[in-house]
């Protein structure tokens, strides 16, 4: 992220009104459709019940890119919102600019350290101080399947290893279905590669390669085997995948055109919206080789420094509301994710969410809980983008050798 002092010359200021009213809380987000918008309205109700005024600052489009452009303008102008939807290492980049508020008092009063796994809590901190509040947890390393396609293809249950997976895809292909549905862009390519690498190489390899960017891990036998497995996976996708969006690939599984899809649990929302029942119409399981691991994608809100005391109080109440059981339940039921709190009642959630919640807790204890590199949780945005390009080039160029791809990964690791 550019230094804010330099940014002022590059980005036009957004014209804003008077300073925030007492008790007003302004929230920047890009949750503008469907269940997400419904969830935001619930948060608004909670804040209004505490006597505060909610000011919605929704910026649609671009997966948050548009919102970040507007946010930078507001911060440069000295008029930041109370909270903004920011996640991953980008939180620390913002904190390094000195513009985020210290939430330690609220965190201590609400016992966040005991309610959050350390891996999640650490991501919400800068130099040991809380500067953001987490909203939810998406698991990324899921394998989804159409139950009818598996049955018609003679596949008994979800494959637990890559060997079992490829044996299953052979049967599905022979039965006349597309074995693996996938989208066709760089983001989807890295989302597919993430569970392959984790399943082949294990947690230590994954952390060394995609969190620490260790050149030895990026140029290792485990990476070579991961890339070879990744290329084999491509052989079970269809030619129409180029340019396809991930949700269209999910629709192929829903419509019994394809057997499997590797995707985060936002795909579950597509199945449920189509009236499909987990455990009956579609199946969910950890990706092959990924048992005992959990790649997480956590949405969060950064809290900005405010001058007005009443606004600060409203901001603190917002942080408490976001982590509160009421909002954690309603938001995640709508979003397809699970609560980030460890002590939540999961009775209202479906079996895939319950499985996710159990394995979230288990992997937090075992060390198998790792940040998703494909969803911008493991690396700074520039490094993620460079790695994404390498993986996508390898996926799309059948002539590129694993060795060449590994050398390119090492080069990408030096991206600032």
Short mmCIF file of C-alpha atoms in Angstrom, two decimals:
data_model
loop_
_atom_site.label_atom_id
_atom_site.label_comp_id
_atom_site.label_asym_id
_atom_site.label_seq_id
_atom_site.Cartn_x
_atom_site.Cartn_y
_atom_site.Cartn_z
CA UNK A 1 0.00 0.00 0.00
CA UNK A 2 1.29 3.45 -0.88
CA UNK A 3 2.18 5.74 2.01
CA UNK A 4 -0.78 7.97 2.70
CA UNK A 5 1.35 11.10 2.35
CA UNK A 6 2.14 10.09 -1.23
CA UNK A 7 -1.34 8.83 -1.90
CA UNK A 8 -2.90 12.29 -1.57
CA UNK A 9 -1.39 13.34 -4.85
CA UNK A 10 -2.59 10.21 -6.65
CA UNK A 11 -6.19 9.91 -5.51
CA UNK A 12 -8.88 12.54 -5.72
CA UNK A 13 -10.48 13.46 -2.45
CA UNK A 14 -14.04 12.35 -1.87
CA UNK A 15 -16.24 15.28 -0.94
CA UNK A 16 -17.67 14.56 2.48
CA UNK A 17 -20.06 16.35 4.77
CA UNK A 18 -19.70 17.50 8.30
CA UNK A 19 -17.97 15.43 10.96
CA UNK A 20 -19.79 12.44 12.37
CA UNK A 21 -22.66 13.12 14.74
CA UNK A 22 -22.44 11.96 18.33
CA UNK A 23 -23.17 8.27 18.53
CA UNK A 24 -22.96 7.82 14.77
CA UNK A 25 -21.13 4.83 13.38
CA UNK A 26 -20.20 4.79 9.71
CA UNK A 27 -19.27 1.41 8.21
CA UNK A 28 -17.61 0.83 4.84
CA UNK A 29 -18.32 -2.57 3.28
CA UNK A 30 -19.16 -4.25 -0.02
CA UNK A 31 -21.85 -6.62 1.21
CA UNK A 32 -24.61 -5.30 -1.02
CA UNK A 33 -26.61 -8.31 -2.19
CA UNK A 34 -28.59 -11.29 -0.92
CA UNK A 35 -27.85 -12.75 2.47
CA UNK A 36 -24.92 -10.40 3.00
CA UNK A 37 -27.12 -7.30 2.79
CA UNK A 38 -29.61 -8.98 5.10
CA UNK A 39 -26.83 -9.60 7.61
CA UNK A 40 -25.68 -5.99 7.50
CA UNK A 41 -29.23 -4.87 8.25
CA UNK A 42 -29.18 -7.06 11.36
CA UNK A 43 -25.99 -5.37 12.53
CA UNK A 44 -27.65 -2.01 11.93
CA UNK A 45 -30.59 -3.06 14.14
CA UNK A 46 -28.26 -4.10 16.94
CA UNK A 47 -26.47 -0.75 16.85
CA UNK A 48 -29.74 1.20 16.73
CA UNK A 49 -30.99 -0.74 19.75
CA UNK A 50 -27.98 0.64 21.63
CA UNK A 51 -29.03 4.19 20.73
CA UNK A 52 -26.50 4.78 17.96
CA UNK A 53 -27.07 6.13 14.45
CA UNK A 54 -25.98 3.79 11.67
CA UNK A 55 -24.51 5.31 8.52
CA UNK A 56 -24.15 2.77 5.74
CA UNK A 57 -21.12 3.28 3.50
CA UNK A 58 -21.59 0.50 0.95
CA UNK A 59 -19.37 0.43 -2.14
CA UNK A 60 -20.37 -2.29 -4.59
CA UNK A 61 -18.21 -3.99 -7.17
CA UNK A 62 -14.64 -5.15 -7.64
CA UNK A 63 -14.55 -7.60 -4.74
CA UNK A 64 -13.61 -4.70 -2.49
CA UNK A 65 -11.19 -2.99 -4.88
CA UNK A 66 -13.56 -0.05 -5.44
CA UNK A 67 -14.13 0.22 -1.69
CA UNK A 68 -10.39 0.41 -0.99
CA UNK A 69 -9.95 3.24 -3.48
CA UNK A 70 -12.70 5.26 -1.81
CA UNK A 71 -11.41 4.39 1.66
CA UNK A 72 -7.90 5.67 0.87
CA UNK A 73 -9.41 8.93 -0.33
CA UNK A 74 -11.38 9.32 2.88
CA UNK A 75 -8.41 8.59 5.12
CA UNK A 76 -6.18 11.02 3.21
CA UNK A 77 -8.90 13.65 3.63
CA UNK A 78 -8.77 13.11 7.39
CA UNK A 79 -12.33 11.83 7.53
CA UNK A 80 -12.22 8.04 7.87
CA UNK A 81 -15.30 5.93 8.61
CA UNK A 82 -15.58 4.25 12.01
CA UNK A 83 -14.97 0.84 10.46
CA UNK A 84 -14.03 -0.62 7.10
CA UNK A 85 -14.03 -4.14 5.71
CA UNK A 86 -10.35 -5.09 5.42
CA UNK A 87 -8.76 -8.52 5.82
CA UNK A 88 -5.50 -10.43 5.94
CA UNK A 89 -2.03 -8.84 5.92
CA UNK A 90 -3.60 -5.67 4.48
CA UNK A 91 -4.69 -4.97 8.07
CA UNK A 92 -1.09 -4.64 9.18
CA UNK A 93 -0.32 -2.42 6.20
CA UNK A 94 -3.06 -0.01 7.27
CA UNK A 95 -1.97 -0.19 10.90
CA UNK A 96 1.59 0.71 9.95
CA UNK A 97 0.23 4.03 8.66
CA UNK A 98 -0.89 4.92 12.19
CA UNK A 99 -4.55 5.39 11.25
CA UNK A 100 -6.16 2.44 13.05
CA UNK A 101 -7.61 2.56 16.57
CA UNK A 102 -6.37 0.42 19.47
CA UNK A 103 -9.15 -1.99 20.47
CA UNK A 104 -7.36 -3.63 23.39
CA UNK A 105 -9.74 -2.26 26.04
CA UNK A 106 -12.76 -3.72 24.24
CA UNK A 107 -10.95 -6.97 23.45
CA UNK A 108 -9.93 -7.44 27.09
CA UNK A 109 -13.42 -6.66 28.42
CA UNK A 110 -14.95 -9.13 25.95
CA UNK A 111 -12.24 -11.82 26.38
CA UNK A 112 -11.36 -12.00 22.69
CA UNK A 113 -8.10 -13.82 23.40
CA UNK A 114 -10.07 -16.73 24.87
CA UNK A 115 -12.84 -16.62 22.25
CA UNK A 116 -10.55 -16.68 19.21
CA UNK A 117 -7.95 -19.22 18.08
CA UNK A 118 -4.47 -17.69 18.35
CA UNK A 119 -3.98 -17.94 14.58
CA UNK A 120 -7.04 -15.74 14.06
CA UNK A 121 -6.38 -13.35 16.96
CA UNK A 122 -2.82 -12.70 15.79
CA UNK A 123 -4.14 -11.63 12.39
CA UNK A 124 -6.33 -9.00 14.08
CA UNK A 125 -3.35 -7.44 15.85
CA UNK A 126 -0.52 -5.07 15.03
CA UNK A 127 2.49 -5.07 17.34
CA UNK A 128 0.42 -7.01 19.88
CA UNK A 129 -2.58 -4.65 19.87
CA UNK A 130 -6.01 -5.42 18.43
CA UNK A 131 -6.79 -3.13 15.49
CA UNK A 132 -9.62 -5.12 13.88
CA UNK A 133 -12.51 -7.41 14.74
CA UNK A 134 -13.20 -10.69 12.88
CA UNK A 135 -16.66 -11.45 11.51
CA UNK A 136 -16.60 -15.03 10.28
CA UNK A 137 -14.57 -17.96 9.06
CA UNK A 138 -14.73 -19.44 5.57
CA UNK A 139 -13.03 -22.76 5.06
CA UNK A 140 -11.34 -22.83 1.66
CA UNK A 141 -10.03 -26.41 1.32
CA UNK A 142 -13.38 -28.11 0.70
CA UNK A 143 -14.28 -30.73 -1.88
CA UNK A 144 -17.92 -30.62 -3.06
CA UNK A 145 -19.71 -33.36 -4.96
CA UNK A 146 -23.05 -34.20 -6.53
CA UNK A 147 -24.30 -37.30 -4.72
CA UNK A 148 -26.27 -38.58 -7.74
CA UNK A 149 -23.29 -38.29 -10.08
CA UNK A 150 -21.09 -40.24 -7.68
CA UNK A 151 -23.74 -42.96 -7.34
CA UNK A 152 -24.30 -43.24 -11.09
CA UNK A 153 -20.53 -43.43 -11.60
CA UNK A 154 -20.02 -46.14 -9.00
CA UNK A 155 -18.04 -43.92 -6.63
CA UNK A 156 -18.58 -44.91 -3.00
CA UNK A 157 -18.16 -41.84 -0.82
CA UNK A 158 -15.79 -38.90 -0.87
CA UNK A 159 -12.13 -39.61 -1.69
CA UNK A 160 -9.70 -39.04 1.18
CA UNK A 161 -6.44 -39.14 -0.79
CA UNK A 162 -5.39 -37.90 -4.21
CA UNK A 163 -4.99 -41.51 -5.34
CA UNK A 164 -8.61 -42.20 -4.37
CA UNK A 165 -9.65 -38.92 -5.98
CA UNK A 166 -8.17 -39.76 -9.37
CA UNK A 167 -9.63 -43.27 -9.23
CA UNK A 168 -13.02 -41.62 -8.66
CA UNK A 169 -12.57 -39.10 -11.47
CA UNK A 170 -11.73 -41.95 -13.86
CA UNK A 171 -15.07 -43.60 -13.01
CA UNK A 172 -16.98 -40.32 -13.36
CA UNK A 173 -15.39 -39.66 -16.75
CA UNK A 174 -16.21 -43.18 -17.92
CA UNK A 175 -19.83 -42.66 -16.85
CA UNK A 176 -20.08 -39.65 -19.17
CA UNK A 177 -19.87 -36.79 -16.67
CA UNK A 178 -17.29 -34.00 -16.30
CA UNK A 179 -15.15 -35.18 -13.38
CA UNK A 180 -14.10 -31.76 -12.06
CA UNK A 181 -15.90 -28.46 -12.58
CA UNK A 182 -13.75 -25.37 -12.28
CA UNK A 183 -13.70 -21.71 -13.08
CA UNK A 184 -11.16 -20.32 -15.49
CA UNK A 185 -9.26 -17.38 -14.03
CA UNK A 186 -6.09 -16.85 -12.01
CA UNK A 187 -7.97 -16.56 -8.71
CA UNK A 188 -9.68 -19.92 -9.27
CA UNK A 189 -6.42 -21.53 -10.39
CA UNK A 190 -4.71 -20.62 -7.11
CA UNK A 191 -7.82 -21.68 -5.17
CA UNK A 192 -7.51 -25.12 -6.79
CA UNK A 193 -3.76 -25.33 -6.23
CA UNK A 194 -3.93 -24.45 -2.53
CA UNK A 195 -5.52 -27.75 -1.33
CA UNK A 196 -3.40 -29.74 -3.78
CA UNK A 197 -0.18 -28.35 -2.29
CA UNK A 198 -1.42 -28.72 1.27
CA UNK A 199 -2.65 -32.26 0.62
CA UNK A 200 0.58 -33.32 -1.06
CA UNK A 201 3.14 -31.50 1.06
CA UNK A 202 1.51 -31.11 4.47
CA UNK A 203 1.21 -28.21 6.91
CA UNK A 204 4.92 -27.45 7.44
CA UNK A 205 5.56 -27.37 3.71
CA UNK A 206 2.50 -25.17 3.16
CA UNK A 207 3.57 -22.67 5.82
CA UNK A 208 7.17 -22.60 4.62
CA UNK A 209 6.13 -22.08 0.99
CA UNK A 210 3.05 -19.85 1.18
CA UNK A 211 3.39 -17.99 4.48
CA UNK A 212 7.17 -17.66 4.84
CA UNK A 213 7.96 -17.77 1.09
CA UNK A 214 10.99 -19.94 1.86
CA UNK A 215 12.93 -20.45 -1.43
CA UNK A 216 13.85 -24.00 -0.37
CA UNK A 217 10.18 -24.94 0.01
CA UNK A 218 9.22 -23.21 -3.24
CA UNK A 219 11.90 -25.18 -5.07
CA UNK A 220 11.45 -28.53 -3.30
CA UNK A 221 10.45 -32.08 -4.20
CA UNK A 222 7.14 -31.47 -2.40
CA UNK A 223 6.42 -28.49 -4.65
CA UNK A 224 7.33 -30.48 -7.74
CA UNK A 225 4.96 -33.27 -6.74
CA UNK A 226 2.27 -30.70 -5.96
CA UNK A 227 2.60 -29.16 -9.43
CA UNK A 228 2.53 -32.61 -11.06
CA UNK A 229 -0.66 -33.47 -9.16
CA UNK A 230 -2.13 -30.09 -10.11
CA UNK A 231 -1.47 -30.75 -13.79
CA UNK A 232 -3.07 -34.19 -13.52
CA UNK A 233 -6.13 -32.50 -12.00
CA UNK A 234 -6.47 -30.29 -15.09
CA UNK A 235 -6.87 -33.41 -17.23
CA UNK A 236 -10.22 -34.04 -15.56
CA UNK A 237 -11.66 -30.58 -16.23
CA UNK A 238 -13.49 -29.52 -19.40
CA UNK A 239 -12.35 -27.28 -22.26
CA UNK A 240 -15.15 -24.81 -21.50
CA UNK A 241 -13.55 -23.81 -18.20
CA UNK A 242 -11.62 -20.92 -19.75
CA UNK A 243 -13.07 -17.66 -18.49
CA UNK A 244 -15.78 -19.37 -16.46
CA UNK A 245 -16.80 -17.93 -13.08
CA UNK A 246 -16.59 -20.18 -10.02
CA UNK A 247 -20.36 -20.09 -9.40
CA UNK A 248 -21.06 -21.33 -12.92
CA UNK A 249 -18.79 -24.28 -12.13
CA UNK A 250 -20.80 -24.89 -8.96
CA UNK A 251 -23.96 -24.85 -11.06
CA UNK A 252 -22.49 -27.65 -13.19
CA UNK A 253 -22.22 -29.80 -10.07
CA UNK A 254 -25.72 -28.82 -8.95
CA UNK A 255 -27.16 -29.73 -12.36
CA UNK A 256 -25.51 -33.18 -12.42
CA UNK A 257 -23.20 -32.21 -15.26
CA UNK A 258 -20.06 -32.60 -13.12
CA UNK A 259 -18.96 -34.66 -10.15
CA UNK A 260 -16.57 -32.58 -8.05
CA UNK A 261 -15.53 -29.01 -7.36
CA UNK A 262 -12.70 -27.69 -5.17
CA UNK A 263 -13.92 -24.42 -3.64
CA UNK A 264 -14.45 -22.53 -0.40
CA UNK A 265 -17.70 -22.88 1.53
CA UNK A 266 -19.29 -19.91 -0.24
CA UNK A 267 -20.09 -22.58 -2.85
CA UNK A 268 -22.49 -24.08 -0.32
CA UNK A 269 -24.64 -20.99 -0.66
CA UNK A 270 -25.16 -21.85 -4.33
CA UNK A 271 -26.30 -25.39 -3.49
CA UNK A 272 -28.65 -24.20 -0.77
CA UNK A 273 -30.08 -21.42 -2.94
CA UNK A 274 -30.88 -24.10 -5.53
CA UNK A 275 -32.85 -26.03 -2.92
CA UNK A 276 -30.26 -28.76 -2.48
CA UNK A 277 -29.79 -30.51 0.86
CA UNK A 278 -26.31 -31.25 2.27
CA UNK A 279 -25.69 -34.94 2.84
CA UNK A 280 -28.47 -35.86 0.42
CA UNK A 281 -28.13 -33.92 -2.83
CA UNK A 282 -24.57 -32.74 -2.37
CA UNK A 283 -21.63 -33.85 -0.26
CA UNK A 284 -18.88 -31.91 1.49
CA UNK A 285 -15.53 -33.12 2.78
CA UNK A 286 -12.00 -31.89 3.29
CA UNK A 287 -10.10 -31.86 0.00
CA UNK A 288 -8.03 -35.02 -0.66
CA UNK A 289 -5.08 -35.28 1.71
CA UNK A 290 -6.38 -32.31 3.69
CA UNK A 291 -7.77 -34.17 6.73
CA UNK A 292 -6.59 -32.47 9.90
CA UNK A 293 -5.97 -29.17 8.10
CA UNK A 294 -8.08 -26.08 7.58
CA UNK A 295 -7.26 -23.15 5.29
CA UNK A 296 -9.14 -20.15 6.57
CA UNK A 297 -10.47 -16.96 5.03
CA UNK A 298 -11.62 -14.47 7.67
CA UNK A 299 -13.64 -11.34 6.92
CA UNK A 300 -12.89 -8.54 9.36
CA UNK A 301 -13.45 -4.88 10.08
CA UNK A 302 -10.60 -2.50 10.81
CA UNK A 303 -11.46 0.32 13.21
CA UNK A 304 -10.12 3.79 12.41
CA UNK A 305 -8.99 6.46 14.86
CA UNK A 306 -11.81 8.88 15.64
CA UNK A 307 -11.67 12.16 17.57
CA UNK A 308 -15.24 12.40 18.89
CA UNK A 309 -15.80 10.60 22.22
CA UNK A 310 -19.37 9.59 21.38
CA UNK A 311 -18.24 8.22 18.04
CA UNK A 312 -15.52 6.25 19.81
CA UNK A 313 -18.14 4.75 22.13
CA UNK A 314 -20.30 3.80 19.13
CA UNK A 315 -17.26 2.24 17.48
CA UNK A 316 -16.52 0.15 20.57
CA UNK A 317 -20.14 -1.00 20.70
CA UNK A 318 -19.89 -1.96 17.03
CA UNK A 319 -16.87 -4.15 17.77
CA UNK A 320 -18.72 -5.82 20.64
CA UNK A 321 -21.80 -6.39 18.42
CA UNK A 322 -19.77 -7.96 15.61
CA UNK A 323 -18.23 -10.50 17.97
CA UNK A 324 -21.51 -11.02 19.85
CA UNK A 325 -23.33 -14.38 19.61
CA UNK A 326 -26.47 -12.80 18.09
CA UNK A 327 -24.73 -11.31 15.06
CA UNK A 328 -22.26 -14.19 14.71
CA UNK A 329 -25.19 -16.57 14.30
CA UNK A 330 -27.41 -14.60 11.93
CA UNK A 331 -24.56 -13.38 9.73
CA UNK A 332 -22.99 -16.78 9.23
CA UNK A 333 -26.31 -18.55 8.64
CA UNK A 334 -26.82 -16.11 5.77
CA UNK A 335 -23.25 -16.13 4.47
CA UNK A 336 -22.50 -19.87 4.43
CA UNK A 337 -19.49 -19.38 6.69
CA UNK A 338 -19.20 -20.25 10.39
CA UNK A 339 -18.88 -18.07 13.51
CA UNK A 340 -15.36 -17.03 14.44
CA UNK A 341 -16.22 -17.39 18.15
CA UNK A 342 -15.21 -20.75 19.59
CA UNK A 343 -18.13 -21.16 22.01
CA UNK A 344 -21.07 -20.81 19.62
CA UNK A 345 -24.16 -23.02 19.59
CA UNK A 346 -24.32 -24.61 16.12
CA UNK A 347 -27.79 -26.18 16.36
CA UNK A 348 -29.24 -23.99 13.58
CA UNK A 349 -26.39 -24.73 11.16
CA UNK A 350 -26.30 -27.50 8.54
CA UNK A 351 -24.04 -30.54 8.68
CA UNK A 352 -21.33 -29.02 6.48
CA UNK A 353 -21.13 -25.99 8.78
CA UNK A 354 -21.06 -28.23 11.86
CA UNK A 355 -18.22 -30.25 10.34
CA UNK A 356 -16.41 -27.01 9.52
CA UNK A 357 -16.86 -25.71 13.08
CA UNK A 358 -15.57 -28.95 14.61
CA UNK A 359 -12.50 -29.05 12.40
CA UNK A 360 -11.89 -25.33 12.96
CA UNK A 361 -11.59 -26.02 16.69
CA UNK A 362 -9.62 -29.23 16.23
CA UNK A 363 -7.06 -27.76 13.82
CA UNK A 364 -6.67 -24.65 16.01
CA UNK A 365 -5.42 -27.02 18.73
CA UNK A 366 -3.36 -29.30 16.49
CA UNK A 367 -1.59 -26.65 14.42
CA UNK A 368 -3.44 -27.53 11.21
CA UNK A 369 -5.21 -24.17 11.02
CA UNK A 370 -3.43 -22.16 8.30
CA UNK A 371 -4.20 -18.95 6.37
CA UNK A 372 -5.50 -19.30 2.82
CA UNK A 373 -2.95 -18.00 0.33
CA UNK A 374 -5.53 -17.90 -2.46
CA UNK A 375 -7.88 -15.67 -0.44
CA UNK A 376 -5.22 -13.07 0.51
CA UNK A 377 -4.85 -14.29 4.10
CA UNK A 378 -1.23 -15.48 4.01
CA UNK A 379 0.76 -12.86 2.09
CA UNK A 380 0.73 -9.18 1.27
CA UNK A 381 -1.39 -8.44 -1.82
CA UNK A 382 1.56 -7.90 -4.17
CA UNK A 383 3.18 -11.24 -3.28
CA UNK A 384 -0.14 -13.07 -3.60
CA UNK A 385 -0.67 -11.55 -7.03
CA UNK A 386 2.77 -12.61 -8.23
CA UNK A 387 2.29 -16.18 -6.99
CA UNK A 388 -1.18 -16.30 -8.52
CA UNK A 389 0.29 -15.37 -11.91
CA UNK A 390 2.86 -18.17 -11.76
CA UNK A 391 0.32 -20.83 -10.81
CA UNK A 392 -2.10 -19.68 -13.50
CA UNK A 393 0.62 -19.67 -16.15
CA UNK A 394 1.55 -23.23 -15.23
CA UNK A 395 -2.12 -24.32 -15.32
CA UNK A 396 -2.69 -22.79 -18.74
CA UNK A 397 0.63 -23.73 -20.39
CA UNK A 398 0.94 -27.50 -20.67
CA UNK A 399 4.50 -27.12 -21.96
CA UNK A 400 5.76 -25.37 -18.82
CA UNK A 401 7.70 -27.78 -16.63
CA UNK A 402 7.32 -27.94 -12.85
CA UNK A 403 10.96 -26.91 -12.59
CA UNK A 404 10.31 -23.70 -14.55
CA UNK A 405 7.24 -22.97 -12.45
CA UNK A 406 9.25 -23.43 -9.24
CA UNK A 407 11.97 -21.03 -10.45
CA UNK A 408 9.23 -18.50 -11.24
CA UNK A 409 7.78 -18.96 -7.76
CA UNK A 410 11.13 -18.14 -6.19
CA UNK A 411 11.27 -14.97 -8.30
CA UNK A 412 7.70 -14.11 -7.29
CA UNK A 413 8.68 -14.47 -3.63
CA UNK A 414 10.89 -11.38 -3.93
CA UNK A 415 7.92 -9.21 -4.98
CA UNK A 416 7.49 -6.28 -2.62
#
